[in-house]
Amino acid sequence: MTALIPISLALLLGQTPTATLPTEAEAASAVQAAQLEELRAQMELMRLQSSAQRQEDLSRVQTLEQQRVAQQAAVLQGEQSRQARLADLERGYQRVLALDQLLVAGQETIDATVIAAQQDLAAALASAEATGAGEPARLIQSAVTRLSTLTASVAQRNPDEARYQLLYASDELRAAWRMSLAGQPASFTP
């Protein structure tokens, strides 16, 4: 209370009280406190940056994992499609051989076998087009077109023309089968 009296007297007399200067120990303590607060702020900033970097890294890893899984699924799908195309081509080729045997034997009722061959080859064609196998798709389409002329050739009593079409179709199917067989599945690195 005695400290208040000199201040209030000084104010009454119009004098301003003089500020007391801090001691060296107080100044050093204030500097250390400011430095400590600055270090705390820097540490908090580093913690936030580290947390943000971890989140970014985690997001990047998740994206890469999703891409790897999608690539693996695409490779598996492509291989399954290739295997199905090979099986369809084999069935279609066997039907072409059967058609040739029917023509050699003088059969005129080949419609059911032609339709079955076209269905097998249509499935192979769809698979080739879906996987971007351009040349096999072109060869299969040509063979299917040739098969569509067989019934008319047989109806016109021209089995030789029908057999030529079958010969060309079988050559195209063998070529498409070899290309599809050679198309090894794309590899991926897990």
Short mmCIF file of C-alpha atoms in Angstrom, two decimals:
data_model
loop_
_atom_site.label_atom_id
_atom_site.label_comp_id
_atom_site.label_asym_id
_atom_site.label_seq_id
_atom_site.Cartn_x
_atom_site.Cartn_y
_atom_site.Cartn_z
CA MET A 1 0.00 0.00 0.00
CA THR A 2 2.88 2.30 0.53
CA ALA A 3 3.86 1.91 -3.10
CA LEU A 4 0.54 3.33 -4.17
CA ILE A 5 0.96 6.52 -2.18
CA PRO A 6 4.08 7.77 -4.01
CA ILE A 7 2.47 7.00 -7.36
CA SER A 8 -0.72 8.80 -6.53
CA LEU A 9 1.22 11.81 -5.16
CA ALA A 10 3.26 11.93 -8.31
CA LEU A 11 0.10 11.90 -10.37
CA LEU A 12 -1.39 14.70 -8.31
CA LEU A 13 1.65 16.82 -8.75
CA GLY A 14 1.61 16.17 -12.52
CA GLN A 15 4.69 14.07 -12.57
CA THR A 16 4.78 10.84 -14.44
CA PRO A 17 6.08 7.89 -12.60
CA THR A 18 9.34 6.56 -13.91
CA ALA A 19 9.28 3.00 -15.17
CA THR A 20 11.61 0.70 -13.48
CA LEU A 21 13.95 -1.13 -15.77
CA PRO A 22 13.99 -4.90 -15.53
CA THR A 23 17.01 -6.48 -14.04
CA GLU A 24 19.40 -8.56 -16.13
CA ALA A 25 17.95 -11.77 -14.74
CA GLU A 26 14.43 -10.70 -15.61
CA ALA A 27 15.49 -9.70 -19.14
CA ALA A 28 17.30 -13.00 -19.66
CA SER A 29 14.28 -14.87 -18.35
CA ALA A 30 11.97 -12.97 -20.74
CA VAL A 31 14.27 -13.71 -23.70
CA GLN A 32 14.40 -17.38 -22.78
CA ALA A 33 10.60 -17.48 -22.44
CA ALA A 34 10.23 -15.88 -25.90
CA GLN A 35 12.73 -18.33 -27.39
CA LEU A 36 10.95 -21.24 -25.74
CA GLU A 37 7.62 -20.05 -27.14
CA GLU A 38 9.17 -19.70 -30.60
CA LEU A 39 10.59 -23.25 -30.37
CA ARG A 40 7.17 -24.55 -29.32
CA ALA A 41 5.56 -22.84 -32.30
CA GLN A 42 8.21 -24.28 -34.65
CA MET A 43 7.72 -27.76 -33.20
CA GLU A 44 3.94 -27.49 -33.64
CA LEU A 45 4.43 -26.35 -37.23
CA MET A 46 6.80 -29.27 -37.88
CA ARG A 47 4.31 -31.69 -36.30
CA LEU A 48 1.52 -30.37 -38.53
CA GLN A 49 3.74 -30.57 -41.63
CA SER A 50 4.79 -34.11 -40.73
CA SER A 51 1.18 -35.13 -40.23
CA ALA A 52 0.20 -33.61 -43.57
CA GLN A 53 3.12 -35.40 -45.28
CA ARG A 54 2.07 -38.73 -43.72
CA GLN A 55 -1.48 -38.21 -44.98
CA GLU A 56 -0.20 -37.36 -48.45
CA ASP A 57 2.09 -40.42 -48.46
CA LEU A 58 -0.75 -42.66 -47.27
CA SER A 59 -3.00 -41.30 -50.00
CA ARG A 60 -0.29 -41.88 -52.62
CA VAL A 61 0.27 -45.46 -51.40
CA GLN A 62 -3.47 -46.16 -51.52
CA THR A 63 -3.68 -44.77 -55.07
CA LEU A 64 -0.74 -46.90 -56.18
CA GLU A 65 -2.27 -49.98 -54.57
CA GLN A 66 -5.59 -49.34 -56.33
CA GLN A 67 -3.76 -48.94 -59.64
CA ARG A 68 -1.84 -52.17 -59.05
CA VAL A 69 -5.03 -54.08 -58.22
CA ALA A 70 -6.77 -52.64 -61.31
CA GLN A 71 -3.80 -53.54 -63.50
CA GLN A 72 -3.69 -57.05 -62.07
CA ALA A 73 -7.44 -57.46 -62.70
CA ALA A 74 -7.04 -56.20 -66.29
CA VAL A 75 -4.21 -58.67 -66.92
CA LEU A 76 -6.28 -61.51 -65.50
CA GLN A 77 -9.34 -60.46 -67.52
CA GLY A 78 -7.24 -60.24 -70.69
CA GLU A 79 -5.77 -63.70 -70.13
CA GLN A 80 -9.19 -65.21 -69.45
CA SER A 81 -10.51 -63.57 -72.61
CA ARG A 82 -7.56 -64.88 -74.62
CA GLN A 83 -8.08 -68.41 -73.29
CA ALA A 84 -11.81 -68.27 -74.11
CA ARG A 85 -11.00 -66.96 -77.61
CA LEU A 86 -8.59 -69.85 -78.18
CA ALA A 87 -11.26 -72.36 -77.10
CA ASP A 88 -13.89 -70.73 -79.34
CA LEU A 89 -11.47 -70.70 -82.27
CA GLU A 90 -10.69 -74.39 -81.71
CA ARG A 91 -14.40 -75.28 -81.67
CA GLY A 92 -15.06 -73.17 -84.76
CA TYR A 93 -12.13 -74.74 -86.58
CA GLN A 94 -13.35 -78.25 -85.71
CA ARG A 95 -16.77 -77.34 -87.09
CA VAL A 96 -15.16 -76.08 -90.30
CA LEU A 97 -13.42 -79.44 -90.63
CA ALA A 98 -16.74 -81.19 -90.00
CA LEU A 99 -18.38 -79.04 -92.70
CA ASP A 100 -15.68 -80.08 -95.14
CA GLN A 101 -16.31 -83.73 -94.33
CA LEU A 102 -20.05 -83.21 -94.86
CA LEU A 103 -19.37 -81.66 -98.26
CA VAL A 104 -17.00 -84.48 -99.22
CA ALA A 105 -19.72 -86.96 -98.25
CA GLY A 106 -22.22 -85.08 -100.45
CA GLN A 107 -24.40 -83.80 -97.59
CA GLU A 108 -26.60 -80.87 -98.49
CA THR A 109 -27.99 -80.18 -95.01
CA ILE A 110 -25.16 -78.23 -93.46
CA ASP A 111 -27.13 -75.29 -92.06
CA ALA A 112 -27.00 -76.42 -88.41
CA THR A 113 -23.24 -76.94 -88.52
CA VAL A 114 -22.70 -73.61 -90.29
CA ILE A 115 -24.76 -71.81 -87.63
CA ALA A 116 -22.89 -73.54 -84.80
CA ALA A 117 -19.53 -72.61 -86.36
CA GLN A 118 -20.63 -69.00 -86.82
CA GLN A 119 -21.75 -68.81 -83.18
CA ASP A 120 -18.40 -70.12 -81.92
CA LEU A 121 -16.54 -67.72 -84.16
CA ALA A 122 -18.80 -64.80 -83.20
CA ALA A 123 -17.77 -65.34 -79.57
CA ALA A 124 -14.10 -65.47 -80.60
CA LEU A 125 -14.56 -62.32 -82.68
CA ALA A 126 -16.16 -60.45 -79.79
CA SER A 127 -13.27 -61.46 -77.54
CA ALA A 128 -10.66 -60.36 -80.09
CA GLU A 129 -12.36 -57.01 -80.59
CA ALA A 130 -12.76 -56.43 -76.86
CA THR A 131 -9.07 -57.01 -76.20
CA GLY A 132 -7.89 -54.99 -79.18
CA ALA A 133 -6.51 -57.95 -81.12
CA GLY A 134 -6.98 -56.30 -84.52
CA GLU A 135 -5.46 -58.81 -86.92
CA PRO A 136 -7.03 -61.90 -85.30
CA ALA A 137 -10.37 -60.06 -85.30
CA ARG A 138 -10.02 -59.30 -89.01
CA LEU A 139 -9.17 -62.93 -89.82
CA ILE A 140 -12.05 -64.30 -87.75
CA GLN A 141 -14.48 -61.85 -89.39
CA SER A 142 -13.29 -62.96 -92.83
CA ALA A 143 -13.81 -66.63 -91.89
CA VAL A 144 -17.34 -65.89 -90.62
CA THR A 145 -18.11 -64.09 -93.89
CA ARG A 146 -16.85 -67.07 -95.87
CA LEU A 147 -19.06 -69.42 -93.83
CA SER A 148 -22.10 -67.32 -94.67
CA THR A 149 -21.64 -68.17 -98.37
CA LEU A 150 -21.63 -71.96 -97.87
CA THR A 151 -25.37 -72.56 -97.83
CA ALA A 152 -25.85 -70.64 -101.09
CA SER A 153 -22.98 -72.53 -102.76
CA VAL A 154 -24.44 -75.89 -101.72
CA ALA A 155 -27.93 -74.82 -102.85
CA GLN A 156 -26.48 -73.90 -106.26
CA ARG A 157 -24.90 -77.35 -106.45
CA ASN A 158 -21.40 -75.92 -106.28
CA PRO A 159 -19.70 -77.89 -103.48
CA ASP A 160 -16.25 -77.11 -104.89
CA GLU A 161 -16.79 -73.38 -104.29
CA ALA A 162 -18.03 -74.19 -100.79
CA ARG A 163 -14.93 -76.30 -100.10
CA TYR A 164 -12.66 -73.48 -101.35
CA GLN A 165 -14.37 -71.10 -98.95
CA LEU A 166 -13.86 -73.65 -96.17
CA LEU A 167 -10.19 -74.02 -97.08
CA TYR A 168 -9.63 -70.26 -96.91
CA ALA A 169 -11.68 -70.00 -93.71
CA SER A 170 -9.65 -72.77 -92.07
CA ASP A 171 -6.39 -71.03 -93.04
CA GLU A 172 -7.67 -67.75 -91.55
CA LEU A 173 -8.79 -69.48 -88.37
CA ARG A 174 -5.43 -71.20 -87.94
CA ALA A 175 -3.65 -67.87 -88.40
CA ALA A 176 -5.97 -66.16 -85.89
CA TRP A 177 -5.43 -69.03 -83.45
CA ARG A 178 -1.62 -68.79 -83.77
CA MET A 179 -1.74 -65.01 -83.24
CA SER A 180 -3.99 -65.42 -80.22
CA LEU A 181 -1.76 -68.16 -78.85
CA ALA A 182 1.36 -66.03 -79.32
CA GLY A 183 -0.30 -63.10 -77.54
CA GLN A 184 1.17 -63.92 -74.15
CA PRO A 185 -0.52 -62.29 -71.20
CA ALA A 186 0.92 -58.97 -70.16
CA SER A 187 3.04 -59.30 -67.07
CA PHE A 188 2.83 -57.11 -64.03
CA THR A 189 5.00 -56.60 -61.00
CA PRO A 190 3.24 -56.94 -57.69
#
